[in-house]
Tab-separated table of C-alpha atoms in Angstrom:
chain	number	residue	atom	x	y	z
R	1	MET	CA	36.472	46.227	-30.617
R	2	ALA	CA	38.639	46.813	-27.559
R	3	THR	CA	42.400	46.874	-28.177
R	4	GLN	CA	45.591	47.074	-26.184
R	5	ILE	CA	48.434	49.504	-27.151
R	6	PHE	CA	52.066	48.364	-26.979
R	7	ARG	CA	55.504	49.876	-27.715
R	8	THR	CA	59.084	48.767	-27.345
R	9	GLU	CA	61.479	50.090	-24.742
R	10	SER	CA	63.582	51.834	-27.340
R	11	SER	CA	60.828	53.443	-29.436
R	12	SER	CA	57.789	55.644	-28.983
R	13	LYS	CA	56.107	54.011	-31.931
R	14	THR	CA	52.959	52.153	-30.771
R	15	THR	CA	51.288	48.999	-31.975
R	16	THR	CA	47.598	48.161	-31.364
R	17	ILE	CA	46.684	44.524	-30.742
R	18	PRO	CA	43.023	43.353	-30.481
R	19	THR	CA	41.906	41.973	-27.095
R	20	ARG	CA	39.795	38.867	-26.480
R	21	LEU	CA	36.815	38.265	-24.142
R	22	ASP	CA	37.300	35.550	-21.493
R	23	ASN	CA	33.890	33.795	-21.347
R	24	LYS	CA	34.606	32.329	-17.935
R	25	SER	CA	35.539	35.563	-16.158
R	26	GLY	CA	33.771	37.986	-18.487
R	27	LYS	CA	36.893	40.171	-18.678
R	28	ARG	CA	39.086	41.340	-21.582
R	29	ILE	CA	42.519	39.693	-21.979
R	30	VAL	CA	45.525	39.742	-24.367
R	31	LEU	CA	46.985	36.381	-25.376
R	32	TRP	CA	50.762	36.085	-25.129
R	33	LYS	CA	50.920	34.363	-28.501
R	34	ASP	CA	49.185	37.399	-30.083
R	35	ILE	CA	51.882	39.638	-28.584
R	36	GLN	CA	54.651	37.355	-29.833
R	37	GLN	CA	53.122	37.392	-33.271
R	38	TYR	CA	53.993	41.078	-33.560
R	39	PHE	CA	56.943	41.221	-31.181
R	40	LYS	CA	58.801	37.983	-31.918
R	41	HIS	CA	61.624	38.633	-29.446
R	42	ALA	CA	59.421	39.809	-26.585
R	43	ASP	CA	60.212	38.231	-23.234
R	44	GLY	CA	57.913	40.245	-20.946
R	45	VAL	CA	55.564	43.215	-20.537
R	46	LEU	CA	56.009	46.288	-18.325
R	47	ASN	CA	53.472	48.788	-17.026
R	48	ASN	CA	55.147	51.955	-15.779
R	49	GLY	CA	58.272	49.957	-15.006
R	50	GLU	CA	56.458	47.102	-13.200
R	51	ALA	CA	56.171	43.632	-14.700
R	52	VAL	CA	52.752	42.563	-15.953
R	53	VAL	CA	52.430	38.914	-14.848
R	54	PHE	CA	50.540	36.183	-16.638
R	55	LEU	CA	47.061	35.344	-15.264
R	56	THR	CA	46.739	32.217	-13.022
R	57	ASN	CA	43.961	29.974	-11.686
R	58	GLU	CA	43.024	29.456	-8.018
R	59	ASN	CA	46.068	27.199	-7.620
R	60	PHE	CA	48.357	29.928	-8.978
R	61	GLU	CA	49.031	27.930	-12.120
R	62	TYR	CA	49.397	29.852	-15.403
R	63	LEU	CA	46.301	29.673	-17.527
R	64	ASP	CA	46.644	27.892	-20.826
R	65	PRO	CA	47.172	29.581	-23.258
R	66	LEU	CA	49.271	32.264	-21.519
R	67	ARG	CA	47.582	35.643	-21.194
R	68	ILE	CA	47.750	39.013	-19.502
R	69	ALA	CA	44.995	41.282	-18.281
R	70	HIS	CA	43.695	44.106	-20.461
R	71	HIS	CA	44.882	47.543	-19.339
R	72	PRO	CA	42.565	50.016	-21.084
R	73	GLY	CA	43.976	53.486	-21.753
R	74	VAL	CA	47.519	52.355	-20.859
R	75	VAL	CA	50.510	51.891	-23.220
R	76	LEU	CA	52.294	48.702	-22.175
R	77	VAL	CA	56.034	48.354	-22.866
R	78	ILE	CA	57.451	45.247	-24.532
R	79	ARG	CA	60.662	44.150	-22.919
R	80	GLY	CA	63.274	42.853	-25.402
R	81	PRO	CA	64.816	43.888	-28.777
R	82	GLU	CA	62.586	45.875	-31.085
R	83	HIS	CA	61.231	43.933	-34.061
R	84	GLU	CA	59.451	45.028	-37.156
R	85	VAL	CA	55.747	44.383	-37.006
R	86	THR	CA	53.668	43.026	-39.819
R	87	GLU	CA	51.777	45.309	-42.110
R	88	SER	CA	48.463	43.981	-40.879
R	89	ILE	CA	48.876	45.903	-37.619
R	90	LYS	CA	47.940	49.489	-37.812
R	91	THR	CA	50.526	51.869	-36.491
R	92	GLY	CA	50.349	55.503	-35.814
R	93	PRO	CA	52.038	58.320	-34.057
R	94	ALA	CA	51.730	58.740	-30.337
R	95	SER	CA	49.380	61.639	-30.922
R	96	GLN	CA	46.619	59.150	-31.838
R	97	THR	CA	46.907	57.344	-28.485
R	98	GLY	CA	44.319	59.509	-26.673
R	99	THR	CA	41.537	58.904	-29.199
R	100	THR	CA	42.246	55.174	-29.391
R	101	THR	CA	42.310	54.874	-25.613
R	102	VAL	CA	38.835	56.492	-25.195
R	103	LYS	CA	37.344	54.225	-27.852
R	104	ASP	CA	38.875	51.156	-26.249
R	105	ALA	CA	37.521	52.123	-22.839
R	106	MET	CA	34.019	52.693	-24.199
R	107	ASN	CA	34.086	49.404	-26.109
R	108	GLU	CA	35.226	47.529	-23.036
R	109	LEU	CA	32.529	49.178	-20.893
R	110	PHE	CA	29.871	48.241	-23.413
R	111	GLU	CA	31.068	44.640	-23.550
R	112	ARG	CA	31.058	44.386	-19.746
R	113	LEU	CA	27.572	45.853	-19.670
R	114	GLN	CA	26.462	43.286	-22.228
R	115	VAL	CA	27.920	40.477	-20.113
R	116	GLU	CA	26.119	41.739	-16.986
R	117	MET	CA	22.864	42.036	-18.903
R	118	ASN	CA	23.214	38.454	-20.065
R	119	LYS	CA	23.879	37.362	-16.489
R	120	ASN	CA	20.813	39.272	-15.256
R	121	LYS	CA	18.665	37.716	-17.948
R	122	ALA	CA	19.826	34.225	-16.995
R	123	LEU	CA	19.164	35.022	-13.337
R	124	GLU	CA	15.664	36.276	-14.138
R	125	GLU	CA	14.913	33.111	-16.075
R	126	GLN	CA	16.151	30.988	-13.183
R	127	MET	CA	14.029	32.976	-10.696
R	128	LEU	CA	10.989	32.563	-12.946
R	129	ARG	CA	11.490	28.808	-13.104
R	130	THR	CA	11.936	28.684	-9.319
R	131	GLN	CA	8.752	30.708	-8.761
R	132	GLN	CA	6.801	28.443	-11.102
R	133	SER	CA	8.124	25.398	-9.241
R	134	ILE	CA	7.111	26.933	-5.888
R	135	GLU	CA	3.614	27.746	-7.184
R	136	THR	CA	3.248	24.192	-8.476
R	137	LYS	CA	4.302	22.776	-5.104
R	138	GLN	CA	1.914	25.149	-3.309
R	139	ASP	CA	-0.948	23.933	-5.485
R	140	GLU	CA	-0.009	20.331	-4.745
R	141	THR	CA	0.230	21.078	-1.019
R	142	GLN	CA	-3.164	22.806	-1.050
R	143	GLN	CA	-4.701	19.823	-2.816
R	144	ARG	CA	-3.183	17.470	-0.262
R	145	LEU	CA	-4.579	19.599	2.572
R	146	VAL	CA	-8.043	19.413	1.031
R	147	GLU	CA	-7.743	15.640	0.727
R	148	MET	CA	-6.510	15.374	4.329
R	149	ARG	CA	-9.473	17.457	5.570
R	150	GLN	CA	-11.847	15.174	3.707
R	151	GLN	CA	-10.188	12.111	5.211
R	152	ILE	CA	-10.368	13.640	8.706
R	153	GLU	CA	-14.080	14.390	8.228
R	154	GLN	CA	-14.671	10.815	7.122
R	155	ILE	CA	-12.777	9.486	10.153
R	156	GLU	CA	-14.714	11.802	12.500
R	157	ASN	CA	-18.017	10.694	10.966
R	158	LYS	CA	-17.026	7.059	11.416
R	159	GLN	CA	-15.916	7.735	14.999
R	160	GLN	CA	-19.168	9.535	15.752
R	161	GLY	CA	-21.139	6.634	14.325
R	162	SER	CA	-18.991	4.191	16.266
R	163	THR	CA	-19.428	6.227	19.469
R	164	GLU	CA	-23.193	6.244	19.013
R	165	MET	CA	-23.201	2.504	18.425
R	166	GLN	CA	-21.013	2.002	21.502
R	167	LYS	CA	-23.373	4.152	23.563
R	168	GLN	CA	-26.365	2.142	22.392
R	169	ALA	CA	-24.506	-1.077	23.122
R	170	LEU	CA	-23.539	0.193	26.602
R	171	ASP	CA	-27.145	1.242	27.264
R	172	ARG	CA	-28.366	-2.206	26.256
R	173	LEU	CA	-25.631	-3.771	28.378
R	174	ALA	CA	-26.643	-1.626	31.362
R	175	VAL	CA	-30.257	-2.759	31.007
R	176	ILE	CA	-29.148	-6.378	30.807
R	177	GLN	CA	-26.811	-5.932	33.790
R	178	ASN	CA	-29.596	-4.315	35.830
R	179	ARG	CA	-31.890	-7.210	35.025
R	180	ILE	CA	-29.206	-9.729	35.902
R	181	HIS	CA	-28.383	-7.809	39.109
R	182	ALA	CA	-32.064	-7.748	40.078
R	183	LEU	CA	-32.341	-11.467	39.384
R	184	ILE	CA	-29.184	-12.239	41.385
R	185	THR	CA	-30.307	-9.921	44.204
R	186	GLN	CA	-33.713	-11.564	44.229
R	187	THR	CA	-32.179	-15.051	44.261
R	188	ASN	CA	-29.735	-14.137	47.032
R	189	GLU	CA	-32.290	-12.372	49.176
R	190	LEU	CA	-34.818	-15.167	48.787
R	191	HIS	CA	-32.140	-17.427	50.202
R	192	GLU	CA	-30.838	-15.002	52.833
R	193	HIS	CA	-34.229	-13.755	54.106
R	194	PRO	CA	-36.629	-16.686	54.340
R	195	LEU	CA	-38.179	-14.953	57.382
R	196	PRO	CA	-38.962	-11.303	58.241
R	197	ARG	CA	-35.794	-9.552	59.373
R	198	LEU	CA	-37.318	-6.731	61.468
R	199	PHE	CA	-38.680	-7.732	64.858
R	200	ILE	CA	-38.606	-6.537	68.464
R	201	VAL	CA	-39.325	-8.054	71.864
R	202	LEU	CA	-41.859	-6.639	74.318
R	203	PRO	CA	-42.809	-7.842	77.802
R	204	LYS	CA	-45.892	-10.026	78.091
R	205	ALA	CA	-48.964	-8.742	79.866
R	206	ILE	CA	-47.938	-8.877	83.534
R	207	ARG	CA	-50.349	-10.027	86.187
R	208	GLY	CA	-50.640	-7.876	89.243
R	209	ARG	CA	-48.728	-10.203	91.538
R	210	ASP	CA	-45.791	-10.372	89.076
R	211	LYS	CA	-45.214	-6.640	88.707
R	212	THR	CA	-42.527	-6.605	91.368
R	213	ARG	CA	-40.593	-9.515	89.874
R	214	LYS	CA	-37.362	-8.910	88.017
R	215	ALA	CA	-37.791	-9.359	84.263
R	216	GLN	CA	-36.742	-12.756	82.955
R	217	ALA	CA	-35.985	-13.966	79.435
R	218	ASP	CA	-39.161	-16.049	79.290
R	219	GLN	CA	-41.359	-12.999	79.986
R	220	PHE	CA	-40.903	-11.502	76.503
R	221	GLN	CA	-42.683	-12.022	73.206
R	222	VAL	CA	-41.478	-11.436	69.635
R	223	TYR	CA	-43.379	-8.928	67.461
R	224	PHE	CA	-42.618	-8.537	63.738
R	225	LEU	CA	-42.599	-5.211	61.903
R	226	CYS	CA	-44.127	-4.413	58.517
R	227	GLU	CA	-41.269	-3.285	56.227
R	228	CYS	CA	-43.246	-0.713	54.259
R	229	GLY	CA	-41.038	2.040	52.828
R	230	ALA	CA	-41.170	5.158	50.688
R	231	TYR	CA	-42.250	3.057	47.696
R	232	THR	CA	-45.716	2.341	49.221
R	233	ILE	CA	-48.691	4.663	48.780
R	234	SER	CA	-51.961	4.536	50.663
R	235	GLU	CA	-55.392	4.518	49.000
R	236	ASN	CA	-55.905	8.252	49.519
R	237	GLY	CA	-52.674	8.989	47.592
R	238	THR	CA	-50.530	9.961	50.562
R	239	ASN	CA	-47.152	8.385	51.233
R	240	SER	CA	-46.870	5.824	54.011
R	241	PRO	CA	-43.089	5.770	54.487
R	242	THR	CA	-42.852	4.279	57.993
R	243	ILE	CA	-42.645	0.755	59.371
R	244	HIS	CA	-45.016	-0.383	62.123
R	245	LEU	CA	-45.962	-3.392	64.282
R	246	SER	CA	-47.709	-6.122	62.325
R	247	ASN	CA	-51.281	-7.132	63.100
R	248	HIS	CA	-50.376	-10.102	65.317
R	249	GLU	CA	-50.576	-10.943	69.007
R	250	GLY	CA	-46.879	-11.870	69.212
R	251	TYR	CA	-44.921	-15.083	69.679
R	252	ASP	CA	-43.757	-16.722	72.887
R	253	LEU	CA	-40.159	-17.881	72.911
R	254	GLU	CA	-38.771	-21.397	72.851
R	255	LYS	CA	-35.394	-21.478	74.591
R	256	PRO	CA	-35.493	-17.731	75.437
R	257	THR	CA	-31.981	-17.695	76.908
R	258	GLU	CA	-30.473	-19.085	73.709
R	259	PHE	CA	-32.611	-16.676	71.694
R	260	PHE	CA	-31.186	-13.621	73.469
R	261	GLU	CA	-27.654	-14.977	73.272
R	262	LYS	CA	-28.009	-15.290	69.495
R	263	TYR	CA	-30.045	-12.190	68.690
R	264	GLY	CA	-29.670	-9.927	71.751
R	265	THR	CA	-27.457	-7.247	70.157
R	266	TYR	CA	-29.512	-7.282	66.953
R	267	VAL	CA	-32.799	-6.899	68.850
R	268	LEU	CA	-31.356	-4.097	70.998
R	269	ALA	CA	-30.409	-2.178	67.838
R	270	LEU	CA	-33.988	-2.527	66.606
R	271	MET	CA	-35.340	-1.439	69.994
R	272	TYR	CA	-33.232	1.737	69.840
R	273	MET	CA	-34.494	2.243	66.300
R	274	ILE	CA	-38.105	1.982	67.495
R	275	LYS	CA	-37.517	4.304	70.452
R	276	HIS	CA	-35.591	7.128	68.791
R	277	GLY	CA	-36.598	6.879	65.154
R	278	VAL	CA	-34.017	6.431	62.413
R	279	LYS	CA	-33.599	6.107	58.643
R	280	VAL	CA	-31.538	3.138	57.463
R	281	GLY	CA	-31.421	2.825	53.651
R	282	ASP	CA	-34.999	3.028	52.386
R	283	VAL	CA	-36.415	2.004	55.770
R	284	VAL	CA	-37.794	4.961	57.725
R	285	VAL	CA	-38.764	4.486	61.368
R	286	PRO	CA	-40.516	7.325	63.232
R	287	SER	CA	-39.777	8.141	66.820
R	288	LEU	CA	-41.823	6.322	69.426
R	289	ALA	CA	-44.131	9.306	69.896
R	290	ASP	CA	-45.227	9.055	66.237
R	291	LEU	CA	-45.255	5.262	65.934
R	292	ALA	CA	-48.446	3.601	64.695
R	293	THR	CA	-48.769	0.763	67.192
R	294	VAL	CA	-50.543	-1.782	65.000
R	295	GLY	CA	-51.005	-1.443	61.243
R	296	GLY	CA	-53.735	-2.870	59.066
R	297	LEU	CA	-56.417	-3.252	61.785
R	298	ASP	CA	-60.034	-2.810	60.860
R	299	ALA	CA	-61.817	0.053	62.499
R	300	GLY	CA	-63.807	-2.317	64.681
R	301	GLN	CA	-60.792	-4.253	65.932
R	302	LYS	CA	-59.234	-3.544	69.274
R	303	GLN	CA	-55.520	-3.606	69.819
R	304	PRO	CA	-54.214	-5.599	72.829
R	305	ASP	CA	-54.563	-3.604	76.000
R	306	HIS	CA	-50.967	-4.131	77.133
R	307	LEU	CA	-49.680	-2.609	73.844
R	308	LYS	CA	-51.465	0.694	74.373
R	309	ASN	CA	-48.619	1.842	76.621
R	310	ILE	CA	-45.918	0.732	74.168
R	311	GLY	CA	-43.462	3.421	75.258
R	312	SER	CA	-42.929	1.905	78.690
R	313	LEU	CA	-42.798	-1.596	77.180
R	314	VAL	CA	-39.979	-0.553	74.836
R	315	ASP	CA	-38.086	0.980	77.768
R	316	ASP	CA	-38.531	-2.238	79.790
R	317	SER	CA	-37.167	-4.308	76.906
R	318	ILE	CA	-34.159	-2.016	76.482
R	319	THR	CA	-33.459	-2.131	80.230
R	320	PHE	CA	-33.533	-5.930	80.199
R	321	LEU	CA	-31.250	-6.193	77.158
R	322	GLN	CA	-28.826	-3.714	78.676
R	323	SER	CA	-28.720	-5.775	81.851
R	324	GLN	CA	-27.740	-8.821	79.789
R	325	LYS	CA	-24.610	-7.008	78.515
R	326	TYR	CA	-25.830	-6.731	74.920
R	327	ASP	CA	-25.471	-2.972	74.980
R	328	ASN	CA	-22.544	-2.172	72.668
R	329	ILE	CA	-24.511	0.504	70.833
R	330	PRO	CA	-24.444	4.190	71.912
R	331	GLU	CA	-27.951	5.501	72.532
R	332	GLY	CA	-28.823	8.597	70.476
R	333	GLY	CA	-27.003	10.685	67.823
R	334	GLU	CA	-25.330	9.844	64.530
R	335	SER	CA	-23.115	7.182	66.136
R	336	MET	CA	-26.264	5.274	67.122
R	337	GLU	CA	-27.529	5.322	63.528
R	338	LEU	CA	-24.165	4.059	62.261
R	339	ALA	CA	-24.128	1.310	64.877
R	340	ILE	CA	-27.695	0.294	63.998
R	341	THR	CA	-26.749	0.163	60.321
R	342	ARG	CA	-23.759	-2.067	61.121
R	343	ALA	CA	-25.951	-4.311	63.284
R	344	LEU	CA	-28.592	-4.676	60.561
R	345	GLU	CA	-25.940	-5.331	57.903
R	346	GLY	CA	-23.737	-7.471	60.127
R	347	GLY	CA	-24.809	-10.763	58.643
R	348	VAL	CA	-27.124	-11.954	61.453
R	349	ASP	CA	-28.303	-15.496	60.690
R	350	LEU	CA	-32.104	-15.297	60.678
R	351	GLN	CA	-32.689	-18.664	59.020
R	352	HIS	CA	-33.057	-20.343	62.405
R	353	LEU	CA	-35.249	-17.639	63.934
R	354	GLY	CA	-38.360	-19.763	63.498
R	355	SER	CA	-36.943	-22.483	65.729
R	356	PHE	CA	-37.175	-20.106	68.704
R	357	LEU	CA	-40.872	-19.209	68.193
R	358	LYS	CA	-43.878	-21.043	69.670
R	359	ALA	CA	-47.201	-21.527	67.844
R	360	LYS	CA	-45.759	-20.618	64.442
R	361	SER	CA	-47.845	-22.982	62.336
R	362	GLU	CA	-49.698	-20.234	60.446
R	363	HIS	CA	-48.799	-19.742	56.774
R	364	ALA	CA	-47.674	-16.073	57.032
R	365	LEU	CA	-45.315	-15.435	59.925
R	366	GLY	CA	-46.581	-12.424	61.868
R	367	ASN	CA	-49.342	-11.985	59.242
R	368	LEU	CA	-46.646	-10.590	56.914
R	369	HIS	CA	-46.256	-11.499	53.259
R	370	ARG	CA	-43.036	-11.687	51.281
R	371	VAL	CA	-42.881	-9.091	48.491
R	372	ILE	CA	-40.178	-8.728	45.807
R	373	THR	CA	-39.540	-5.119	44.692
R	374	ASN	CA	-38.649	-4.024	41.168
R	375	GLU	CA	-35.005	-3.903	42.254
R	376	GLY	CA	-35.126	-7.539	43.336
R	377	HIS	CA	-35.165	-6.818	47.080
R	378	VAL	CA	-37.226	-8.922	49.474
R	379	LYS	CA	-39.616	-7.139	51.853
R	380	TYR	CA	-42.102	-8.504	54.391
R	381	MET	CA	-45.268	-6.413	54.505
R	382	CYS	CA	-48.762	-6.446	55.964
R	383	ASP	CA	-51.950	-7.018	53.930
R	384	GLU	CA	-52.718	-3.325	53.482
R	385	HIS	CA	-49.288	-2.347	52.223
R	386	CYS	CA	-49.106	-5.418	49.993
R	387	ARG	CA	-52.233	-4.190	48.209
R	388	HIS	CA	-50.644	-0.806	47.479
R	389	THR	CA	-47.129	-1.934	46.549
């Protein structure tokens, strides 16, 4: 057991008092009441002439009970009158001080070591508990991650199924919309195009004595065009993608002046289209050099003589229309095609076209028949192309 050695100021005789272990600080101390038990008149302790003060807390208040720090290997001096100690305290000559001091130091070192070992053991136990808690939380976190992955997979599967169902629904909706659009288009075009929309004017056959006369509005006839397009195929399997004059002798005009006032610009656009060739939408018109004059004629039929020189007839019609100030369309180039497209799509009212035509009692105007395409569009076509549509 660690001890502390004391003597009085007036004597070299020493007294050994046992120390105590402070559990809170882990250090050895000597209680003041233990000192007073052996030195009843003690009023202080000196170490090499300096006062040994009582220990205090963090507020510098004396600890209760009063105590001083252990000074191993040091003989502390009791200040005050010498008093006889009790027989229970071992005394000895100063010569024994060295041996006692070494033992006290070793005992104190061992006790401190024991305290540190206890602290380390407690720390190890706390670290072990912390590690176990961390491992438990890691396991829980891992389990939650697995559950979250499963939930995400389920959500993705549901989304994929929902996307597929939406795609199918959109496909069905598109089909329905296309059918409705075709029906609406068909209904609108049946109303908007009760008559063929493509027609030109050509001069009538001129008698010899009239060749020098200036062209007049009543000297022209209306000829309708077959609206065959790239969707028609001939019997031999080849495409027939061009429009042509219908198999008809043409119509004289009622009120020709009013006719040209109403349709002059529109007809001029079509005349340019016939002369130069153009593609407007799915309607392809060859140039005049490649134009089939009359379509659908039997091999034994003869075309009208005055139509054999159709090139000059088209030029005469264009010259007349230009002279009537209907020429607001540039002739030739991309600008002509754009202007023709605008003219054809410009909302020309063709519902009253029949009122300007003479001898129109036949069932099919211009020997053309109304055909409705798969897209709901209305076309007017000759007998041959109707058979192959």
